[in-house]
mmCIF file of C-alpha atoms and ligand atoms in Angstrom:
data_model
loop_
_atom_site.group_PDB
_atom_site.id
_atom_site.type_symbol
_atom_site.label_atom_id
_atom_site.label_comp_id
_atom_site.label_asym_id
_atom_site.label_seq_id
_atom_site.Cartn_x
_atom_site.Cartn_y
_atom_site.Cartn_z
ATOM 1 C CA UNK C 1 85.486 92.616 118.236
ATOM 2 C CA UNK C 2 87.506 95.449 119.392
ATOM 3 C CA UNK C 3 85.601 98.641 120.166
ATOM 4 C CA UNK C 4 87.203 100.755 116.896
ATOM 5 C CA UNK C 5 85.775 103.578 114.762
ATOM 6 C CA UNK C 6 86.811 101.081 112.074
ATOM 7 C CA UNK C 7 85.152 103.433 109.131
ATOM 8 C CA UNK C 8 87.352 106.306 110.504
ATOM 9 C CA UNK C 9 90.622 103.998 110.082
ATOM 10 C CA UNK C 10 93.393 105.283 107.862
ATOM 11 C CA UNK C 11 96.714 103.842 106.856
ATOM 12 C CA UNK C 12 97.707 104.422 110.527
ATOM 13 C CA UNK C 13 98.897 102.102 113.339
ATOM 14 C CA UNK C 14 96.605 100.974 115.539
ATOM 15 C CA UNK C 15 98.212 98.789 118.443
ATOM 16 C CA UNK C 16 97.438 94.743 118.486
ATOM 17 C CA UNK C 17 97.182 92.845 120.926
ATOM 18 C CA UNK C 18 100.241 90.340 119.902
ATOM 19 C CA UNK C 19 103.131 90.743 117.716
ATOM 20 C CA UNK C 20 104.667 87.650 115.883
ATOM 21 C CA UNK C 21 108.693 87.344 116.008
ATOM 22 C CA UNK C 22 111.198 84.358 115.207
ATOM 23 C CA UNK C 23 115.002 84.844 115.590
ATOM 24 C CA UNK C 24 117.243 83.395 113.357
ATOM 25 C CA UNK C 25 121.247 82.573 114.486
ATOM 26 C CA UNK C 26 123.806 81.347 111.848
ATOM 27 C CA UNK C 27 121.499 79.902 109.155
ATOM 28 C CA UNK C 28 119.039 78.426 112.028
ATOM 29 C CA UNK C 29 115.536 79.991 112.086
ATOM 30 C CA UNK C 30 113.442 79.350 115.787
ATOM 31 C CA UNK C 31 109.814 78.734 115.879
ATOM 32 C CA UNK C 32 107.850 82.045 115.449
ATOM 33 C CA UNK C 33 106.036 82.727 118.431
ATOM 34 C CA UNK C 34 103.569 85.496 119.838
ATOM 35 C CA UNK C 35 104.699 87.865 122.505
ATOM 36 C CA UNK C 36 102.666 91.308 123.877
ATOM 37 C CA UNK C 37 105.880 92.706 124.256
ATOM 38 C CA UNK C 38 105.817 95.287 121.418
ATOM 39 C CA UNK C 39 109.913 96.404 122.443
ATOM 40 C CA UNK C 40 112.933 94.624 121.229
ATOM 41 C CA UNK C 41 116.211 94.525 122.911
ATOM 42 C CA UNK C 42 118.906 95.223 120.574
ATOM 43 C CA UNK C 43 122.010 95.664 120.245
ATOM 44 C CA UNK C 44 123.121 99.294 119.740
ATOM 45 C CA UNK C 45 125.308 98.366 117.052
ATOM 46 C CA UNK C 46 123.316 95.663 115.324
ATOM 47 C CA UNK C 47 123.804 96.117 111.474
ATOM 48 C CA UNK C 48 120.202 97.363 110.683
ATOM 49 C CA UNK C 49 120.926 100.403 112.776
ATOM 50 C CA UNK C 50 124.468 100.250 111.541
ATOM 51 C CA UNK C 51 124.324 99.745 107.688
ATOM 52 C CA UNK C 52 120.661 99.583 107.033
ATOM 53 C CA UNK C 53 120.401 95.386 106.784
ATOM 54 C CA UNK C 54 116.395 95.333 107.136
ATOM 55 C CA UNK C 55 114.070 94.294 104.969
ATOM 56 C CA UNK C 56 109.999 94.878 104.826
ATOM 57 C CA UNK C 57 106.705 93.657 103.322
ATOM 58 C CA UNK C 58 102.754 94.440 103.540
ATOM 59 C CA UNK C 59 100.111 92.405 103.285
ATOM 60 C CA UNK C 60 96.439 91.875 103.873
ATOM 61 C CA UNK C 61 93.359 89.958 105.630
ATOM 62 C CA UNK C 62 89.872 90.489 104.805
ATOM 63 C CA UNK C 63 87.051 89.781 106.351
ATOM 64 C CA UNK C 64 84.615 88.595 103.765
ATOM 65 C CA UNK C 65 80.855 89.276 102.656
ATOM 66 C CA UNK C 66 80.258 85.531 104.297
ATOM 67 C CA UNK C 67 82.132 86.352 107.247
ATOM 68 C CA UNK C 68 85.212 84.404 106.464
ATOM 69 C CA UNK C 69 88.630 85.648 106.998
ATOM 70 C CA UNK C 70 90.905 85.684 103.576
ATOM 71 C CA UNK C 71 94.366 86.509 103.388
ATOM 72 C CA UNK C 72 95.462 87.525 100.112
ATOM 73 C CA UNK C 73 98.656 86.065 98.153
ATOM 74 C CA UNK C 74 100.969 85.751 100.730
ATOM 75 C CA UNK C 75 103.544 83.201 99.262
ATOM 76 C CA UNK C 76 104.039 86.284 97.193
ATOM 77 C CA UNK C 77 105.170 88.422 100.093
ATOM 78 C CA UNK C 78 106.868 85.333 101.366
ATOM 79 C CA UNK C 79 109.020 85.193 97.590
ATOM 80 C CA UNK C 80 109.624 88.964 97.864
ATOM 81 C CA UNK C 81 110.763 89.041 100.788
ATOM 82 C CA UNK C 82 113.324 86.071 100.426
ATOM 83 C CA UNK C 83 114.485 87.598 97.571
ATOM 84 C CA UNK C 84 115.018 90.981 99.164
ATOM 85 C CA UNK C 85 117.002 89.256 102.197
ATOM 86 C CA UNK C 86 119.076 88.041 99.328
ATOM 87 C CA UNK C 87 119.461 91.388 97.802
ATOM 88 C CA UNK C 88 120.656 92.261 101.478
ATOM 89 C CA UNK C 89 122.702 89.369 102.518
ATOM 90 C CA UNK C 90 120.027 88.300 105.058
ATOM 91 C CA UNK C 91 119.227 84.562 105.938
ATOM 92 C CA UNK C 92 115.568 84.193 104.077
ATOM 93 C CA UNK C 93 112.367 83.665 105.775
ATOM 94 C CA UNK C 94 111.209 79.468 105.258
ATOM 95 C CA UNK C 95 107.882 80.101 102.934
ATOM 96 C CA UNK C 96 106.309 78.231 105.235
ATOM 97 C CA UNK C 97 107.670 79.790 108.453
ATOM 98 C CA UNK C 98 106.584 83.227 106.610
ATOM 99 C CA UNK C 99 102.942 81.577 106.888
ATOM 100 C CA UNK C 100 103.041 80.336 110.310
ATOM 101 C CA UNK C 101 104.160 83.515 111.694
ATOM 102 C CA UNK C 102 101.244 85.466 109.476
ATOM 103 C CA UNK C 103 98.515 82.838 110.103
ATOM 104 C CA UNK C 104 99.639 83.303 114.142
ATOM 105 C CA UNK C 105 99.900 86.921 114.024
ATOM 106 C CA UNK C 106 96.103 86.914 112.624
ATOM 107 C CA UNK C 107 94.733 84.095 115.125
ATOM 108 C CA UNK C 108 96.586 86.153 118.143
ATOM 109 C CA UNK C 109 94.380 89.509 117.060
ATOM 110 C CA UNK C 110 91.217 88.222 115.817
ATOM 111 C CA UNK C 111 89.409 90.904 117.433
ATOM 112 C CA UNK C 112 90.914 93.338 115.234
ATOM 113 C CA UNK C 113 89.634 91.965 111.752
ATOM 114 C CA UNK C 114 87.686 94.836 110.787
ATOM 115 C CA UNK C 115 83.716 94.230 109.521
ATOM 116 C CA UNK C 116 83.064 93.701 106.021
ATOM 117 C CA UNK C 117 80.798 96.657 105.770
ATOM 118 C CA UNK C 118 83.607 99.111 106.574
ATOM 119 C CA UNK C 119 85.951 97.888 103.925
ATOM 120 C CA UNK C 120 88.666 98.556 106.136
ATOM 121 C CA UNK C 121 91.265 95.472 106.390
ATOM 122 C CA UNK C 122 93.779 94.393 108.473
ATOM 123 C CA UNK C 123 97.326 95.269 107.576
ATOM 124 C CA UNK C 124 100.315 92.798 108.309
ATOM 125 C CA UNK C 125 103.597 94.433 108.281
ATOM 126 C CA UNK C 126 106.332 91.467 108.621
ATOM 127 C CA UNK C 127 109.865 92.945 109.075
ATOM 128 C CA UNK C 128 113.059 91.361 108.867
ATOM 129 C CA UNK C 129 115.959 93.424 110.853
ATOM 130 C CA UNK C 130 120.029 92.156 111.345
ATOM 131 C CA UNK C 131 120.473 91.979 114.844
ATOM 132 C CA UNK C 132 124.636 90.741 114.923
ATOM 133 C CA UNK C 133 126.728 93.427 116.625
ATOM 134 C CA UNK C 134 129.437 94.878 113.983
ATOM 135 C CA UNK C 135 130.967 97.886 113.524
ATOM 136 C CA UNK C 136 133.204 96.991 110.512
ATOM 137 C CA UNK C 137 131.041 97.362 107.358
ATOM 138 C CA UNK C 138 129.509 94.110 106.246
ATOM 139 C CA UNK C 139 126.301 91.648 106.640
ATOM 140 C CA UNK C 140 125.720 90.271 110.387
ATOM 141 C CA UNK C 141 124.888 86.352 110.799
ATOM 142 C CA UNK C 142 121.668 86.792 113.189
ATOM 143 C CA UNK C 143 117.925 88.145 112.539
ATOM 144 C CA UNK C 144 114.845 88.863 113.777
ATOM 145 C CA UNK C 145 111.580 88.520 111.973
ATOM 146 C CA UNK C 146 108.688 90.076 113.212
ATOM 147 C CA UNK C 147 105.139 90.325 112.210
ATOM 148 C CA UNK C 148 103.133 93.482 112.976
ATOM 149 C CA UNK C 149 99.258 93.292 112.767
ATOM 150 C CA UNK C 150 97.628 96.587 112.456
ATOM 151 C CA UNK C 151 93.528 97.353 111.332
ATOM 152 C CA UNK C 152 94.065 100.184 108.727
ATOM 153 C CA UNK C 153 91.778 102.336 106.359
ATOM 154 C CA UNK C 154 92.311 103.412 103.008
ATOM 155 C CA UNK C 155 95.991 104.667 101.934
ATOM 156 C CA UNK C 156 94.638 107.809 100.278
ATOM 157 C CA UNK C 157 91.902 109.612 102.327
ATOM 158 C CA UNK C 158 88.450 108.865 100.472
ATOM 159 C CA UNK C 159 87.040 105.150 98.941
ATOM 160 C CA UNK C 160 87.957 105.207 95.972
ATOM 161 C CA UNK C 161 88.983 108.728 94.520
ATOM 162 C CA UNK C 162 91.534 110.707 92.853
ATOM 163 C CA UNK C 163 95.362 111.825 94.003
ATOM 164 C CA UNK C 164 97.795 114.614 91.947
ATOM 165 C CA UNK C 165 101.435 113.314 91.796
ATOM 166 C CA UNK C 166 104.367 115.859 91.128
ATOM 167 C CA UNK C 167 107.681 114.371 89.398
ATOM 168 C CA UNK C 168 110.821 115.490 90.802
ATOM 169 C CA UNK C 169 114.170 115.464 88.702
ATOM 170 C CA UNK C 170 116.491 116.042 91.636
ATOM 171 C CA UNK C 171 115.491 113.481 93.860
ATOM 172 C CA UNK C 172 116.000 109.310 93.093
ATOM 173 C CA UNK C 173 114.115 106.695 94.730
ATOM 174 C CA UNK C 174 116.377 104.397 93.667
ATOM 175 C CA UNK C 175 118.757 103.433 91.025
ATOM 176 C CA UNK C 176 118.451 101.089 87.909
ATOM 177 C CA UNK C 177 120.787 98.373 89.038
ATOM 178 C CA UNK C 178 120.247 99.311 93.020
ATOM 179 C CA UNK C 179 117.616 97.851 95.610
ATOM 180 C CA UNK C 180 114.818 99.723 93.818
ATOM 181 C CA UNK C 181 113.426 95.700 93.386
ATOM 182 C CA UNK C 182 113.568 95.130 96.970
ATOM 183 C CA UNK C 183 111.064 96.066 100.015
ATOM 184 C CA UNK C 184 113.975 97.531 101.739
ATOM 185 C CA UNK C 185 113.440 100.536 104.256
ATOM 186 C CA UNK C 186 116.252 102.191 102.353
ATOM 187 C CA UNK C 187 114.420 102.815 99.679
ATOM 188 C CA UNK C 188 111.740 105.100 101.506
ATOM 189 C CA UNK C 189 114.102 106.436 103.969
ATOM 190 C CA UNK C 190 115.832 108.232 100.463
ATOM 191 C CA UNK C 191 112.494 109.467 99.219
ATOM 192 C CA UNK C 192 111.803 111.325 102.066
ATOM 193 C CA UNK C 193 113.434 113.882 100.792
ATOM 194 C CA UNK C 194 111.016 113.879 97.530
ATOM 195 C CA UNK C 195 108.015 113.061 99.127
ATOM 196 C CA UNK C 196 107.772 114.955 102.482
ATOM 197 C CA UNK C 197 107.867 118.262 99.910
ATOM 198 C CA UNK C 198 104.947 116.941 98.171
ATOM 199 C CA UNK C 199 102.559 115.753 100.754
ATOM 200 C CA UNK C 200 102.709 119.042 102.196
ATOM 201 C CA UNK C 201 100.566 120.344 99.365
ATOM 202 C CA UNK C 202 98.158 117.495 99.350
ATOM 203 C CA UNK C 203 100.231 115.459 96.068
ATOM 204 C CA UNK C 204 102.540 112.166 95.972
ATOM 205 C CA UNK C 205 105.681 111.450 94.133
ATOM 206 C CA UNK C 206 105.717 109.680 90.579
ATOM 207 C CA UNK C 207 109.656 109.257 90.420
ATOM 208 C CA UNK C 208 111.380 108.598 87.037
ATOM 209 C CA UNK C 209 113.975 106.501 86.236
ATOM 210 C CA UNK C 210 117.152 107.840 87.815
ATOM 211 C CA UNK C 211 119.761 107.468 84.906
ATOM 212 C CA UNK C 212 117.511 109.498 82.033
ATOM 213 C CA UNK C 213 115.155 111.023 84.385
ATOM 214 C CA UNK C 214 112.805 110.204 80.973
ATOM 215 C CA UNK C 215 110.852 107.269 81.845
ATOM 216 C CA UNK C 216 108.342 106.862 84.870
ATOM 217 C CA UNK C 217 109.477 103.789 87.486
ATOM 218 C CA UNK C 218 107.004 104.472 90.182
ATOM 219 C CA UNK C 219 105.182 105.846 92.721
ATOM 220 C CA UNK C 220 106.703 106.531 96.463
ATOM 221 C CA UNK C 221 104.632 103.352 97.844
ATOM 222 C CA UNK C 222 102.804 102.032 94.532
ATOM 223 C CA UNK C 223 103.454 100.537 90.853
ATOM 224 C CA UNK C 224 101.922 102.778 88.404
ATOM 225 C CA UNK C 225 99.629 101.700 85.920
ATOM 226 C CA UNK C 226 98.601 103.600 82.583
ATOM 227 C CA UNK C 227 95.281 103.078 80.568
ATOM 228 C CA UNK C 228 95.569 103.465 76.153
ATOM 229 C CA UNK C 229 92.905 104.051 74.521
ATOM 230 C CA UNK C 230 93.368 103.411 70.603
ATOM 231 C CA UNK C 231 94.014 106.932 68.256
ATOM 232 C CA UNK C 232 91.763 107.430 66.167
ATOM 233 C CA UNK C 233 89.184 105.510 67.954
ATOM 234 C CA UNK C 234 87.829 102.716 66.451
ATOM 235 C CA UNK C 235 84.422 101.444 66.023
ATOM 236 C CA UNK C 236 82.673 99.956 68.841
ATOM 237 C CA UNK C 237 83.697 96.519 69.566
ATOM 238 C CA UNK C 238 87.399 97.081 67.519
ATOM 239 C CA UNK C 239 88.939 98.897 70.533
ATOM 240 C CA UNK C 240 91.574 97.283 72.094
ATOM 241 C CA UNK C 241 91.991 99.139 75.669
ATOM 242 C CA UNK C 242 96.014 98.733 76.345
ATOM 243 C CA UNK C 243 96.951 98.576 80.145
ATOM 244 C CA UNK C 244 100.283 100.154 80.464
ATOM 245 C CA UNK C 245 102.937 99.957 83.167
ATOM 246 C CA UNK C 246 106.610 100.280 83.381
ATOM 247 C CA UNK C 247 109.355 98.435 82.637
ATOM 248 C CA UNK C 248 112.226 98.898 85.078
ATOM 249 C CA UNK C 249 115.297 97.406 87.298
ATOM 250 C CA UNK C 250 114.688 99.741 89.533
ATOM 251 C CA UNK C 251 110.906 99.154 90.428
ATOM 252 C CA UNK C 252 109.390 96.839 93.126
ATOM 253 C CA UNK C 253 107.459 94.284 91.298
ATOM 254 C CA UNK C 254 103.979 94.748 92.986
ATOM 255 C CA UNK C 255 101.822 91.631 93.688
ATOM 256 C CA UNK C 256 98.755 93.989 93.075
ATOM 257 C CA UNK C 257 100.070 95.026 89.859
ATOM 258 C CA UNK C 258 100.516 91.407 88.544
ATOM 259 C CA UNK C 259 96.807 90.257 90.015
ATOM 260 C CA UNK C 260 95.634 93.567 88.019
ATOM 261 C CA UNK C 261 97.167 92.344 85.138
ATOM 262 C CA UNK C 262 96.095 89.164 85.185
ATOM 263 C CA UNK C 263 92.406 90.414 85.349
ATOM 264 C CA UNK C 264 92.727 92.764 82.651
ATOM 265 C CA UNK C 265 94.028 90.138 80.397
ATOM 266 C CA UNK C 266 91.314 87.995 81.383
ATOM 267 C CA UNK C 267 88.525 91.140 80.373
ATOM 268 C CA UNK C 268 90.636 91.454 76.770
ATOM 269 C CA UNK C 269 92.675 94.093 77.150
ATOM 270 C CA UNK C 270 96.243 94.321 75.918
ATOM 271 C CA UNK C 271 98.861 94.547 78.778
ATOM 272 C CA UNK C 272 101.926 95.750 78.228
ATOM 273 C CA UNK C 273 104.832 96.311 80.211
ATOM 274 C CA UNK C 274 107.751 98.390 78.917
ATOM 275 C CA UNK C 275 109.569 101.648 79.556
ATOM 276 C CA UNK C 276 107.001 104.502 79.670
ATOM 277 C CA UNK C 277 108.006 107.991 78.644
ATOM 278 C CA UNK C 278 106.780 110.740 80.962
ATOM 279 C CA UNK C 279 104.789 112.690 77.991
ATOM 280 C CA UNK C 280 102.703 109.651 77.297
ATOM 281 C CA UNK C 281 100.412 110.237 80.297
ATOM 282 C CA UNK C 282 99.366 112.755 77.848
ATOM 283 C CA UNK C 283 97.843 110.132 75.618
ATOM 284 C CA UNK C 284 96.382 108.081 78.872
ATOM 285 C CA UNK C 285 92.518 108.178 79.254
ATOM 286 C CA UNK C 286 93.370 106.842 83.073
ATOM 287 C CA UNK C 287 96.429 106.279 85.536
ATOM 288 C CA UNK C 288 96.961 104.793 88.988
ATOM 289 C CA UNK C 289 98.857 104.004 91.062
ATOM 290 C CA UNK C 290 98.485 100.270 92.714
ATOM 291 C CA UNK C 291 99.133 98.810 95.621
ATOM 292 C CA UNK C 292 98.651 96.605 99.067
ATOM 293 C CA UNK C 293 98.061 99.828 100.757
ATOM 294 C CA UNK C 294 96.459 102.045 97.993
ATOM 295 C CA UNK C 295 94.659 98.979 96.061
ATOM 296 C CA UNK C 296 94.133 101.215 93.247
ATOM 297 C CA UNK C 297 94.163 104.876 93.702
ATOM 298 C CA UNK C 298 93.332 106.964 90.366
ATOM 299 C CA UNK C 299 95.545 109.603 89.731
ATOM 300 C CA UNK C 300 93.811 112.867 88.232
ATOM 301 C CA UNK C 301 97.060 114.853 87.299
ATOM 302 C CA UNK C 302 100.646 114.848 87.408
ATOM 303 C CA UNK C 303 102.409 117.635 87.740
ATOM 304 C CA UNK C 304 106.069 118.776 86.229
ATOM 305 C CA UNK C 305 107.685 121.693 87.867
ATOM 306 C CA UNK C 306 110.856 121.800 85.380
ATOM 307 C CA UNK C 307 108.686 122.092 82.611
ATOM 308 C CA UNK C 308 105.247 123.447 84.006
ATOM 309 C CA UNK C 309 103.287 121.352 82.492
ATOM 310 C CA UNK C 310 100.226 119.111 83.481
ATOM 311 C CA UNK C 311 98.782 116.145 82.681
ATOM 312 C CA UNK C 312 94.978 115.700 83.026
ATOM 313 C CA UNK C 313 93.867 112.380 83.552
ATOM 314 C CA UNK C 314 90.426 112.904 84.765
ATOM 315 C CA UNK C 315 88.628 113.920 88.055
ATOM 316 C CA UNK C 316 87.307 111.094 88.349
ATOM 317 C CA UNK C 317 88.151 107.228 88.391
ATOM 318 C CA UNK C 318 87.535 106.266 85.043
ATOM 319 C CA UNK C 319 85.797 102.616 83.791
ATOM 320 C CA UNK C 320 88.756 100.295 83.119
ATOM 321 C CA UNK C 321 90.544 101.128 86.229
ATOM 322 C CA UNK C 322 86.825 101.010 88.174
ATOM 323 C CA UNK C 323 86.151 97.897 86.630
ATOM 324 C CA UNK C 324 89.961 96.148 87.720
ATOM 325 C CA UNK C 325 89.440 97.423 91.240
ATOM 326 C CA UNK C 326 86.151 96.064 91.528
ATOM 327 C CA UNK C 327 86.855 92.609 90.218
ATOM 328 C CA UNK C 328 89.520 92.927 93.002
ATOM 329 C CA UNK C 329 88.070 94.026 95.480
ATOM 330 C CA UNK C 330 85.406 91.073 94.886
ATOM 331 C CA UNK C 331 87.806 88.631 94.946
ATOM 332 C CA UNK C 332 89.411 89.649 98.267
ATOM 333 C CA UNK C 333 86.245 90.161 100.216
ATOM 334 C CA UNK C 334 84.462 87.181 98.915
ATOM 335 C CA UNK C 335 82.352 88.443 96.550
ATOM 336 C CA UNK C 336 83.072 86.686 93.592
ATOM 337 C CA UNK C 337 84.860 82.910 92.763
ATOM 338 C CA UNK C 338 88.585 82.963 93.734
ATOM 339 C CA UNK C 339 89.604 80.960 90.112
ATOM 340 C CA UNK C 340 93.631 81.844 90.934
ATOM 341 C CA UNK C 341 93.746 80.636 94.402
ATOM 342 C CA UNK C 342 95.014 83.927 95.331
ATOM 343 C CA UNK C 343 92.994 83.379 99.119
ATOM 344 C CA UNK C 344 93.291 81.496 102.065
ATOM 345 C CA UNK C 345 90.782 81.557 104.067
ATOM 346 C CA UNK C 346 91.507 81.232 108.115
ATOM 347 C CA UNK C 347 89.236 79.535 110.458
ATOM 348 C CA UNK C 348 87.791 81.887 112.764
HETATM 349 N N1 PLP S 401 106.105 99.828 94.856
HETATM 350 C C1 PLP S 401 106.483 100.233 96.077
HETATM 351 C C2 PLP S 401 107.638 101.146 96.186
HETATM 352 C C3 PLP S 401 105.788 99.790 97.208
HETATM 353 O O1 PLP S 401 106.141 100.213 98.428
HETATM 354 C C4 PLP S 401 104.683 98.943 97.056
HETATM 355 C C5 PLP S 401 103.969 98.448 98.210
HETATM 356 O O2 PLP S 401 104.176 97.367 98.680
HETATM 357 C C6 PLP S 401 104.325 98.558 95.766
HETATM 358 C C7 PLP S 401 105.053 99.015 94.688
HETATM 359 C C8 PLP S 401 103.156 97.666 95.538
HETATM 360 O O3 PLP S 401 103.447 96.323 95.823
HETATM 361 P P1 PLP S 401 102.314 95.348 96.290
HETATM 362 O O4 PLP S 401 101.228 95.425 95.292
HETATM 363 O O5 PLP S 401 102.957 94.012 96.307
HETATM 364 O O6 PLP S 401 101.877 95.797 97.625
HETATM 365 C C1 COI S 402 102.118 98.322 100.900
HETATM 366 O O1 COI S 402 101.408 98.679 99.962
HETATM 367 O O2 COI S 402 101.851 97.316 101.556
HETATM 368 C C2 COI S 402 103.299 99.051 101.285
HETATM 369 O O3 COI S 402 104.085 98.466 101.987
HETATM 370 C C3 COI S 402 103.486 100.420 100.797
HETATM 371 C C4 COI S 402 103.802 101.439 101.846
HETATM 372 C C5 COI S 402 102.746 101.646 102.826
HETATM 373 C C6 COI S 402 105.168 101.315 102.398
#
């Protein structure tokens, strides 16, 4: 195992050993091999410098409480992706390609699994980039996919605790009929502008729909999840706990967010998905936002500066959302029984 502060690990890059890439040329992908070489030689005008044709997905590997090495859901990354090279006019990843190239990319750096006890994880970041020369606007007819192992930490600094997001009115993420439902670098290269503002006084962006500016859509990097409680309470045993999260065309539809879902449904609460108006975090007893990268990171407040007000959520994480990322986290590190095949677990 590599010599690494591993508990000290954030959501930075740390350098592997091997990097995973497979070129594609008119329709034809090549075998996905592993190469040191961490530099590609590209064309100056290739159209993902040119016109922004590159596509992006995360994904994760834990090492479990027996040892074993899991990877978590990644024919969902593979779908997403495909589907975002569609949304960009890119030749899609095989599934099973996708998989080689991961499962490679994880054998290659085995050293650089992190230990269970640290709870860090290690973070696969496969890219897909047009590599044709063009300088007339349009799609190119070659690609590169590449696979990027990296050990990270947690997203937010701290295990498991609480983050303020600010909304902001004059900056979109993304558009209700744009790529807002693709991982496409686009997307985070416009919130920059929303974001960079924010994390300078220790918050994140939740950004609203773009065409009201009434309903939430998301987080900068995360879905965002809402807990109900029933009003007026009812007795003990009559609650139904509803787990809330938006509706939206503009919204990437987050693999964590659907696993979450399926586990709340499983512990009897209502799930509902639908548009969310911004005052109803006022009526939430918790929020999050959820992730690959974040898992689930509770959100305490969110702040609006166009009409100063705040909502509270809580200081700390509070027992439905605790009790999700748990039954998460126990699935991905071994914990507990895998019943929705959502692991793989890699010979080491
Ligand atoms: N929304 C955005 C904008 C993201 O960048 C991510 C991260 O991948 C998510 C949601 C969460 O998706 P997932 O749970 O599949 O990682
Ligand atoms: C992820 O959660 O995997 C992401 O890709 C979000 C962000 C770090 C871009």
């Amino acid at each position: 195992m590599k010599n690494i502060d591993w508990s000290k690990l954030g959501f930075h890059y740390t350098e592997p050993d091997y990097i995973v890439r497979a070129a594609c040329h008119n329709g034809v992908w090549e075998e996905p091999y592993a190469t040191q070489d961490k530099y590609i030689h590209l064309h100056v005008s290739a159209t993902c410098l040119q016109y922004g044709q590159e596509a992006f997905e995360g994904l994760k590997a834990f090492r479990g409480v027996d040892g074993k090495i899991r990877l978590f859901r990644w024919r969902e990354n593979a779908r997403r992706m495909a589907r975002s090279a569609e949304g960009l006019y890119m030749t899609p990843v095989p599934e099973e390609l996708f998989g080689k190239a991961i499962r490679l990319a994880l054998t290659k750096n085995m050293d650089f699994v992190p230990p269970y006890e640290t709870r860090a994880t290690l973070y696969f970041r496969p890219l897909l980039i047009g590599t044709t020369p063009r300088l007339g606007v349009g799609p190119g007819r070659d690609f590169e996919f590449i696979v990027i192992p990296s050990p990270i930490g947690p997203y937010y600094p701290g295990k498991f605790h609480c983050t303020t997001f600010v909304v902001n009115r004059h900056v979109d993420r993304a558009a209700p009929f744009g790529t807002g439902q693709f991982k496409v670098g686009g997307n985070y290269a416009a919130s920059f502008r929303a974001t960079e503002p924010a994390h300078a006084q220790g918050m994140d962006c939740l950004f609203l729909d773009a065409k009201y500016h009434r309903y939430i859509d998301e987080c900068s990097a995360a879905n965002f999840i809402g807990i109900k409680k029933p009003t007026p309470p009812l007795p003990e045993g009559k609650e139904v706990i509803e787990y809330l999260t938006p509706r939206s065309s503009a919204i990437l539809p987050s693999i964590t967010n659907d696993s979450l879902m399926t586990l709340a449904r499983e512990r009897g609460y209502k799930v509902t998905r639908r548009h969310i108006r911004l005052e109803e975090l006022a009526e939430m007893s918790e929020a999050a936002a959820c992730g690959t990268a974040c898992v689930i990171s509770p959100i305490d407040k969110v702040v609006d500066p166009d009409t100063n007000r705040i909502y509270t959520l809580g200081t700390e994480p509070g027992p439905v959302l605790s009790e999700l990322y748990h039954a998460l986290r126990d699935i991905q590190f071994g914990r507990s029984p895998d019943t929705h095949n959502w692991t793989e677990i890699i010979d080491n």
